[in-house]
Amino acid sequence: MRDTHVNDDQQWYDTADIQQVHDLLTRAGAESIWVKRLVPNNNSKQQIFLGNDPSDLAFLPLGTPWYTDPKSQKKKAGPLLIRIPVPWRWVTPDGEFDAPNANMCFYPQYPEVRFSGFLKGCKEGPSELLSETKRGHEEGRCLFFGTVKDTGEGMGHVVALVVGAPSPAAQYVLNMDTFEKGHVCPVVFQGQRKPGEFSILEEALLGIMGKKIIPWRLRNDGTIDKPYIAPNAPGLTLEAELGVGENAIPGPDFDIWELKAIKQPSLERRSNHRVTLFTPQPDTGWITGQSQADFVLRYGHVSGTDENGNPDEYYFTSGDINRPGEDKEGAKLNLKLVGFTDAKHFDPNGMIALYDKQTGELAAGWSYLKLLEHWQRKHNRAAYVPYLREKEDGKTTVEFGPLVTLGISTSFGLFLKAFQDGKVIYDPGDKITLKDGKWTPHSRSQFRINLNDISAIYQEVKEEDLRDSDSSQKEE
């Protein structure tokens, strides 16, 4: 690998201003830009600290986590390390260059996420500024990066560059309102609104609050389905009203916020409601070699019969599972959390497991690595927006309310701890129906939590009333 412009008397990365940084990254496709100011131990050997949990970086297209047992022969094993690949390209005035070995190193016990492998195998990269043997100990260097969304079905990639501490761009970072020492910060350019504030989302929600809206869906290609009356219509309507296409890629829905539409009996008060966190399918156990119908037939219960009294519908629900300490009549599976000690200490080979009550066989399991892959896509900030769904004169409408709940700063360890404590639950709704002699499955493998319990998975929870906002009062 060679460094770019090493023959120049003065390298571009020591003279670049914030406009050049903006131009290089936006021309490469970045829609928003983030920065981390580097300290002396941020280099190719000691890695670059970027966050405490993979969900801190949910705006990046993180890949599938993987783990191998330490190969060290030392008496004391090294720290637990889970690697998460990330498609990364370095940008220079000469073009873009892949960093094929770039990955995030997740150390749950600290917890920390560190960026590693960013120079290895790269044809041209910022080795002058990141190599330990060169300027890799220089304080004040700045790593700028942003995500380029894939126009197809891929996950996109990251484009990035590094500037030296003497550069005007590095000095600009120190004067940003969004700058926070030791953290990844959003870059605000002159004339641009400060991202990350709730006020940006607040203003957008005020524009739709109190209106009876015919549910609709905005696809990523710009096409529209209206009316749209599927069960997930309120959530897709919320995103569509805020200009967000159907969310099939990692990262926040609006600004830095993940949006969650929460059904409520009234928009005048907060009521408890069960929230779906994610819906991963099992990746280990007997079920992986069987059809969904076979699993439900074996472990579910009859929920419907035909005119002759023969079963033509089965459900698999939480009633078919014994949680720790339970022994329900008819439940054929026992639920166990395997390899978990606490939020900072868990075996990466562990899992959430369903064991056959009679044989002890693993019927279905969700490995921690599989769950982490889903969890890292959950953004570190979520806005829970209440809605009413009504039907009048044959027309269905959705109305969004002002009592918004914000969840800030989560982690995978907190998710596992909440599961152990029974606040996050596995709440399946798998159904099969007999049609023309064949079982037709409808899978709903979901992990859920009550709205009143979300403090178990966030370090901070705020309750906002949009009717008290400055923007609302100005409109009045």
Coordinates of C-alpha atoms in Angstrom, one line a residue:
M1 CA 0.0 0.0 0.0
R2 CA 1.3 3.5 -0.7
D3 CA 0.1 6.7 0.8
T4 CA -1.4 9.3 -1.3
H5 CA 0.6 12.4 -2.3
V6 CA 3.7 11.4 -0.4
N7 CA 5.9 13.2 -2.9
D8 CA 4.1 16.5 -2.5
D9 CA 6.0 19.2 -0.5
Q10 CA 2.8 19.8 1.5
Q11 CA 0.2 17.0 1.5
W12 CA -3.5 17.8 0.8
Y13 CA -4.5 16.4 4.1
D14 CA -2.6 19.1 6.0
T15 CA -4.1 21.9 4.0
A16 CA -7.7 20.7 3.5
D17 CA -10.4 23.0 4.8
I18 CA -13.9 21.8 5.7
Q19 CA -15.3 22.7 2.3
Q20 CA -12.8 20.3 0.6
V21 CA -13.7 17.6 3.1
H22 CA -17.4 18.2 2.3
D23 CA -16.8 18.1 -1.5
L24 CA -14.7 15.0 -1.5
L25 CA -17.2 12.9 0.6
T26 CA -20.4 14.2 -0.9
R27 CA -19.1 13.6 -4.4
A28 CA -18.4 10.1 -3.3
G29 CA -22.0 9.8 -2.3
A30 CA -22.2 10.5 1.4
E31 CA -25.4 12.1 2.5
S32 CA -24.3 13.1 6.0
I33 CA -20.8 13.3 7.5
W34 CA -19.5 12.4 10.9
V35 CA -16.2 13.0 12.5
K36 CA -14.0 11.6 15.3
R37 CA -11.1 13.7 16.5
L38 CA -8.2 11.3 17.1
V39 CA -6.0 11.0 20.1
P40 CA -2.4 9.7 20.3
N41 CA -3.4 6.0 20.7
N42 CA -5.7 6.1 17.7
N43 CA -3.6 4.3 15.0
S44 CA -3.3 1.1 13.0
K45 CA -1.8 -0.8 15.9
Q46 CA -3.9 0.4 18.8
Q47 CA -7.2 0.9 16.8
I48 CA -9.7 3.8 16.9
F49 CA -12.4 4.0 19.5
L50 CA -15.7 4.8 17.9
G51 CA -18.4 3.9 20.5
N52 CA -19.4 1.7 23.4
D53 CA -21.8 -0.6 21.5
P54 CA -22.4 -1.5 17.8
S55 CA -25.8 0.3 18.0
D56 CA -23.8 3.6 18.5
L57 CA -22.9 3.1 14.8
A58 CA -26.2 1.9 13.5
F59 CA -26.0 4.6 10.7
L60 CA -23.1 2.5 9.2
P61 CA -23.7 -0.6 7.1
L62 CA -22.3 -3.1 9.5
G63 CA -21.9 -6.7 8.4
T64 CA -22.4 -10.1 10.1
P65 CA -20.6 -10.4 13.4
W66 CA -18.2 -13.3 13.9
Y67 CA -16.2 -14.7 16.7
T68 CA -13.4 -17.3 17.1
D69 CA -12.0 -18.6 20.3
P70 CA -8.7 -17.0 21.3
K71 CA -5.7 -18.9 19.8
S72 CA -3.3 -17.5 22.4
Q73 CA -1.5 -20.1 24.4
K74 CA -1.0 -17.6 27.3
K75 CA -2.3 -18.7 30.7
K76 CA -4.7 -15.7 30.8
A77 CA -6.9 -15.4 27.7
G78 CA -7.1 -12.1 26.0
P79 CA -10.3 -9.9 26.1
L80 CA -13.4 -11.2 24.4
L81 CA -13.5 -9.9 20.9
I82 CA -16.4 -10.0 18.4
R83 CA -15.5 -8.7 14.9
I84 CA -18.0 -6.9 12.6
P85 CA -16.9 -6.2 9.0
V86 CA -17.7 -2.9 7.5
P87 CA -17.4 -2.0 3.7
W88 CA -15.0 0.9 3.8
R89 CA -13.4 3.1 1.2
W90 CA -10.8 5.8 1.6
V91 CA -11.4 8.9 -0.4
T92 CA -8.6 11.1 -1.7
P93 CA -8.3 13.8 -4.5
D94 CA -7.1 10.9 -6.7
G95 CA -10.2 8.7 -6.2
E96 CA -11.6 6.0 -3.9
F97 CA -9.8 2.9 -2.6
D98 CA -11.2 -0.1 -0.8
A99 CA -10.1 -1.1 2.7
P100 CA -11.0 -4.8 2.4
N101 CA -10.0 -5.8 5.9
A102 CA -11.8 -2.9 7.7
N103 CA -13.8 -4.1 10.7
M104 CA -15.3 -3.0 14.0
C105 CA -13.9 -4.8 17.1
F106 CA -16.6 -5.1 19.8
Y107 CA -15.3 -5.7 23.3
P108 CA -18.5 -6.3 25.4
Q109 CA -16.7 -6.4 28.7
Y110 CA -15.4 -2.8 28.5
P111 CA -17.7 -2.1 26.5
E112 CA -16.0 -0.6 23.5
V113 CA -16.2 -0.7 19.7
R114 CA -12.9 0.0 18.0
F115 CA -12.1 0.4 14.3
S116 CA -9.4 -1.9 13.0
G117 CA -7.8 -3.3 9.8
F118 CA -8.3 -0.1 7.9
L119 CA -4.9 0.0 6.3
K120 CA -4.3 -3.7 5.6
G121 CA -4.7 -4.6 1.9
C122 CA -5.6 -1.1 0.9
K123 CA -3.9 0.1 -2.3
E124 CA -3.9 3.7 -1.2
G125 CA -4.8 4.9 2.3
P126 CA -3.9 7.4 5.0
S127 CA -0.9 5.4 6.3
E128 CA 1.0 8.6 6.9
L129 CA -1.6 9.8 9.4
L130 CA -2.6 6.4 10.9
S131 CA 0.5 4.2 10.8
E132 CA 2.0 3.8 14.3
T133 CA 5.5 4.3 12.8
K134 CA 4.6 7.6 11.2
R135 CA 2.1 10.3 12.4
G136 CA -0.2 7.7 14.1
H137 CA 0.4 9.3 17.5
E138 CA -0.4 12.9 16.4
E139 CA -3.2 14.4 18.5
G140 CA -5.9 16.4 16.7
R141 CA -6.0 14.4 13.4
C142 CA -9.7 14.0 12.3
L143 CA -11.4 11.0 10.8
F144 CA -14.3 12.1 8.6
F145 CA -16.8 9.5 7.3
G146 CA -20.3 9.0 5.9
T147 CA -22.5 6.3 4.5
V148 CA -23.3 5.9 0.8
K149 CA -26.7 4.1 0.4
D150 CA -26.8 1.3 -2.1
T151 CA -29.4 1.9 -4.8
G152 CA -30.0 -1.9 -5.1
E153 CA -30.6 -4.4 -2.4
G154 CA -27.1 -4.1 -0.9
M155 CA -26.1 -2.4 2.4
G156 CA -24.1 0.4 0.9
H157 CA -20.6 1.4 2.1
V158 CA -18.7 4.0 4.0
V159 CA -16.5 6.7 2.5
A160 CA -13.9 8.3 4.7
L161 CA -10.8 10.4 4.8
V162 CA -8.3 11.6 7.5
V163 CA -6.8 15.1 7.8
G164 CA -3.8 16.2 9.8
A165 CA -4.0 18.2 13.0
P166 CA -2.6 21.4 11.3
S167 CA -5.3 21.4 8.7
P168 CA -8.1 24.1 8.7
A169 CA -10.7 21.2 8.7
A170 CA -9.3 19.9 12.0
Q171 CA -9.5 23.3 13.5
Y172 CA -13.1 23.7 12.2
V173 CA -14.1 20.6 14.1
L174 CA -13.0 22.0 17.5
N175 CA -15.3 25.0 16.9
M176 CA -18.4 23.0 16.0
D177 CA -21.4 23.2 18.3
T178 CA -21.8 19.5 17.9
F179 CA -18.2 18.7 18.9
E180 CA -17.9 16.4 21.9
K181 CA -14.5 15.3 23.0
G182 CA -13.9 11.5 22.6
H183 CA -17.1 10.9 20.6
V184 CA -18.2 10.5 17.0
C185 CA -19.9 13.8 16.2
P186 CA -22.2 14.9 13.3
V187 CA -20.5 17.6 11.1
V188 CA -22.4 20.8 10.7
F189 CA -21.5 23.0 7.7
Q190 CA -22.2 26.7 7.4
G191 CA -25.9 27.3 6.7
Q192 CA -26.9 23.8 7.7
R193 CA -29.1 23.0 10.7
K194 CA -27.6 21.3 13.6
P195 CA -28.5 17.5 13.4
G196 CA -29.3 15.3 16.3
E197 CA -31.6 17.8 18.1
F198 CA -35.0 16.5 18.9
S199 CA -36.3 19.9 17.6
I200 CA -35.8 18.8 14.0
L201 CA -38.0 15.7 14.4
E202 CA -40.3 17.7 16.6
E203 CA -41.0 20.2 13.9
A204 CA -41.6 17.5 11.4
L205 CA -44.1 15.7 13.7
L206 CA -45.9 19.0 14.4
G207 CA -46.7 19.1 10.7
I208 CA -48.7 15.8 10.9
M209 CA -50.0 15.9 14.5
G210 CA -53.7 15.9 14.9
K211 CA -54.5 15.2 11.2
K212 CA -56.6 12.2 10.2
I213 CA -54.4 10.6 7.5
I214 CA -55.4 7.8 5.1
P215 CA -52.7 5.2 5.6
W216 CA -50.1 4.9 2.8
R217 CA -46.7 3.5 2.0
L218 CA -43.8 5.2 0.3
R219 CA -41.6 2.7 -1.4
N220 CA -37.8 3.3 -1.7
D221 CA -38.3 3.7 -5.5
G222 CA -40.7 6.6 -4.9
T223 CA -43.9 4.7 -5.8
I224 CA -46.9 5.0 -3.5
D225 CA -49.5 2.5 -2.2
K226 CA -52.6 4.4 -1.0
P227 CA -54.7 3.4 0.8
Y228 CA -52.5 0.9 2.6
I229 CA -54.3 -1.1 5.3
A230 CA -51.9 -3.9 6.4
P231 CA -51.1 -4.2 10.1
N232 CA -47.9 -2.3 9.7
A233 CA -49.6 0.6 8.0
P234 CA -49.3 3.1 10.9
G235 CA -45.6 2.8 11.1
L236 CA -45.1 3.1 7.3
T237 CA -47.5 6.0 7.2
L238 CA -45.5 7.8 9.9
E239 CA -42.3 7.3 7.8
A240 CA -44.0 8.2 4.6
E241 CA -45.4 11.5 6.0
L242 CA -41.9 12.4 7.1
G243 CA -40.6 11.7 3.6
V244 CA -38.9 8.4 4.5
G245 CA -39.1 5.5 2.0
E246 CA -39.9 2.0 3.2
N247 CA -37.1 1.2 5.6
A248 CA -35.1 -1.8 4.2
I249 CA -31.6 -0.6 5.0
P250 CA -29.7 -0.1 8.3
G251 CA -29.6 3.2 10.1
P252 CA -32.0 5.9 11.4
D253 CA -35.4 6.6 9.8
F254 CA -35.4 10.4 10.3
D255 CA -32.3 12.5 11.1
I256 CA -30.7 10.4 13.9
W257 CA -34.0 8.9 15.1
E258 CA -35.5 5.5 14.6
L259 CA -39.3 5.9 14.4
K260 CA -41.7 3.6 16.2
A261 CA -45.5 4.1 15.8
I262 CA -47.2 3.0 19.1
K263 CA -50.9 2.2 19.2
Q264 CA -52.8 4.0 22.0
P265 CA -56.5 4.0 23.2
S266 CA -56.3 7.8 23.6
L267 CA -53.9 10.5 22.4
E268 CA -54.5 12.5 25.6
R269 CA -52.5 10.3 27.9
R270 CA -49.7 7.7 27.8
S271 CA -50.9 4.1 28.0
N272 CA -48.8 0.9 28.2
H273 CA -48.4 -0.9 24.9
R274 CA -46.2 -3.8 23.8
V275 CA -43.6 -2.8 21.3
T276 CA -41.9 -5.1 18.8
L277 CA -38.1 -4.6 18.9
F278 CA -37.2 -6.9 16.1
T279 CA -38.2 -10.2 14.4
P280 CA -35.2 -12.5 13.8
Q281 CA -35.7 -16.1 12.8
P282 CA -33.9 -18.9 14.7
D283 CA -30.5 -19.8 13.3
T284 CA -29.8 -23.0 15.2
G285 CA -31.6 -26.1 16.4
W286 CA -34.0 -28.6 15.0
I287 CA -36.1 -26.0 13.2
T288 CA -33.3 -25.1 10.8
G289 CA -33.7 -28.4 9.1
Q290 CA -37.5 -28.4 9.0
S291 CA -40.3 -26.3 7.6
Q292 CA -42.1 -23.7 9.6
A293 CA -45.2 -25.8 9.3
D294 CA -43.5 -28.9 10.8
F295 CA -42.3 -26.8 13.8
V296 CA -45.8 -25.4 14.5
L297 CA -47.4 -28.8 14.1
R298 CA -45.0 -30.3 16.6
Y299 CA -44.9 -27.5 19.2
G300 CA -48.0 -25.4 18.6
H301 CA -51.6 -25.9 19.4
V302 CA -54.9 -26.4 17.5
S303 CA -56.7 -23.1 17.0
G304 CA -59.2 -24.1 14.3
T305 CA -61.1 -27.1 12.9
D306 CA -63.1 -27.8 9.8
E307 CA -66.8 -28.9 9.6
N308 CA -65.7 -32.4 10.4
G309 CA -63.8 -31.4 13.5
N310 CA -60.4 -32.0 12.0
P311 CA -57.7 -29.4 12.7
D312 CA -57.2 -26.9 9.9
E313 CA -55.3 -24.2 11.8
Y314 CA -52.5 -24.2 14.4
Y315 CA -50.9 -21.4 16.3
F316 CA -47.5 -21.3 18.1
T317 CA -47.6 -18.6 20.8
S318 CA -46.0 -17.7 24.1
G319 CA -48.6 -20.1 25.7
D320 CA -46.7 -23.0 24.2
I321 CA -43.4 -22.0 26.0
N322 CA -42.3 -22.4 29.6
R323 CA -40.3 -19.4 30.7
P324 CA -37.9 -20.0 33.7
G325 CA -39.9 -21.1 36.7
E326 CA -43.0 -22.0 34.7
D327 CA -44.6 -25.4 34.1
K328 CA -47.6 -24.7 32.0
E329 CA -49.9 -27.5 31.0
G330 CA -49.6 -28.2 27.3
A331 CA -46.3 -26.2 26.9
K332 CA -43.8 -28.4 25.0
L333 CA -40.8 -26.1 25.1
N334 CA -38.6 -24.7 27.8
L335 CA -37.0 -21.2 27.3
K336 CA -33.4 -20.7 28.5
L337 CA -30.9 -17.9 28.2
V338 CA -27.6 -19.7 27.6
G339 CA -24.1 -18.2 28.3
F340 CA -25.2 -14.9 29.9
T341 CA -23.6 -13.5 33.1
D342 CA -24.4 -9.8 33.0
A343 CA -24.7 -6.9 30.5
K344 CA -20.9 -6.8 30.1
H345 CA -20.1 -10.5 30.3
F346 CA -21.6 -13.1 28.0
D347 CA -20.4 -16.0 25.9
P348 CA -20.5 -15.0 22.2
N349 CA -21.3 -18.7 21.5
G350 CA -24.4 -18.3 23.8
M351 CA -28.0 -18.1 22.7
I352 CA -31.6 -17.7 23.5
A353 CA -32.8 -21.3 23.3
L354 CA -36.0 -23.3 23.2
Y355 CA -35.5 -26.9 24.4
D356 CA -37.9 -29.8 23.9
K357 CA -39.5 -30.4 27.3
Q358 CA -39.5 -34.2 26.9
T359 CA -36.3 -34.9 25.1
G360 CA -34.1 -31.9 26.0
E361 CA -33.3 -31.4 22.3
L362 CA -32.6 -27.9 21.1
A363 CA -35.7 -27.2 19.1
A364 CA -34.8 -23.6 18.1
G365 CA -32.2 -21.1 19.1
W366 CA -31.1 -17.5 18.4
S367 CA -27.3 -17.3 18.7
Y368 CA -26.0 -14.1 20.3
L369 CA -24.1 -13.3 17.1
K370 CA -27.3 -13.5 15.1
L371 CA -29.2 -11.3 17.6
L372 CA -26.3 -8.9 17.7
E373 CA -26.5 -8.6 13.9
H374 CA -30.1 -7.5 14.2
W375 CA -29.5 -5.3 17.3
Q376 CA -26.6 -3.4 15.7
R377 CA -29.1 -2.1 13.1
K378 CA -31.2 -0.5 15.8
H379 CA -30.3 3.1 16.2
N380 CA -29.1 4.4 19.5
R381 CA -32.0 6.9 19.6
A382 CA -35.6 5.9 19.1
A383 CA -38.8 8.0 19.1
Y384 CA -42.0 6.3 20.1
V385 CA -44.9 8.2 18.5
P386 CA -48.5 7.4 19.5
Y387 CA -51.3 6.9 17.1
L388 CA -55.0 6.2 16.8
R389 CA -56.4 4.0 14.1
E390 CA -60.1 4.6 13.3
K391 CA -62.6 3.5 10.7
E392 CA -65.5 5.6 9.7
D393 CA -67.9 5.2 6.8
G394 CA -65.7 2.4 5.5
K395 CA -62.6 4.5 5.5
T396 CA -59.6 3.8 7.7
T397 CA -57.5 6.7 9.1
V398 CA -54.5 7.1 11.3
E399 CA -53.9 10.1 13.6
F400 CA -50.6 10.8 15.4
G401 CA -50.5 12.4 18.8
P402 CA -48.2 14.7 20.8
L403 CA -47.0 12.5 23.7
V404 CA -43.8 11.2 22.2
T405 CA -41.4 9.0 24.3
L406 CA -37.7 9.1 23.5
G407 CA -35.2 6.3 24.2
I408 CA -31.5 7.3 24.1
S409 CA -28.4 5.2 24.3
T410 CA -28.9 1.4 24.2
S411 CA -26.6 -1.6 24.1
F412 CA -26.8 -5.3 23.2
G413 CA -25.9 -6.2 26.8
L414 CA -28.9 -4.2 28.1
F415 CA -31.1 -6.1 25.7
L416 CA -29.9 -9.5 27.1
K417 CA -30.2 -8.3 30.7
A418 CA -33.8 -7.1 30.0
F419 CA -34.5 -10.5 28.5
Q420 CA -33.1 -12.2 31.6
D421 CA -35.3 -10.0 33.8
G422 CA -38.4 -10.8 31.8
K423 CA -38.9 -7.3 30.5
V424 CA -38.0 -8.2 26.9
I425 CA -39.9 -11.3 25.9
Y426 CA -40.0 -13.7 23.0
D427 CA -43.6 -13.4 21.9
P428 CA -44.2 -15.6 18.8
G429 CA -47.3 -15.5 16.7
D430 CA -46.6 -18.3 14.1
K431 CA -49.7 -19.6 12.4
I432 CA -50.4 -22.3 9.8
T433 CA -53.6 -22.9 7.9
L434 CA -54.6 -25.9 5.8
K435 CA -55.5 -24.9 2.2
D436 CA -56.0 -27.4 -0.6
G437 CA -54.4 -30.1 1.5
K438 CA -51.2 -28.1 2.2
W439 CA -50.2 -26.2 5.3
T440 CA -49.6 -22.5 4.6
P441 CA -47.4 -20.8 7.2
H442 CA -47.4 -17.3 8.5
S443 CA -44.3 -16.6 10.6
R444 CA -44.1 -13.9 13.3
S445 CA -41.0 -14.4 15.4
Q446 CA -40.8 -11.3 17.5
F447 CA -39.0 -10.0 20.6
R448 CA -41.1 -7.4 22.4
I449 CA -41.1 -5.1 25.4
N450 CA -43.7 -3.0 27.1
L451 CA -43.5 0.8 26.6
N452 CA -43.4 1.2 30.3
D453 CA -40.3 -1.0 30.5
I454 CA -38.1 0.7 27.8
S455 CA -35.9 2.2 30.5
A456 CA -34.5 -1.4 30.8
I457 CA -32.9 -1.1 27.3
Y458 CA -32.0 2.6 27.2
Q459 CA -29.8 4.6 29.5
E460 CA -32.1 7.6 29.2
V461 CA -35.8 7.9 28.6
K462 CA -37.5 11.3 28.0
E463 CA -41.2 12.0 27.7
E464 CA -42.1 14.9 25.4
D465 CA -45.4 16.7 24.9
L466 CA -45.3 18.5 21.5
R467 CA -48.1 20.8 22.6
D468 CA -45.6 22.5 24.9
S469 CA -43.0 23.1 22.1
D470 CA -42.0 26.5 21.0
S471 CA -42.9 25.6 17.4
S472 CA -46.4 24.6 18.4
Q473 CA -46.9 27.9 20.3
K474 CA -45.7 29.9 17.4
E475 CA -48.2 28.3 15.1
E476 CA -51.0 29.2 17.5

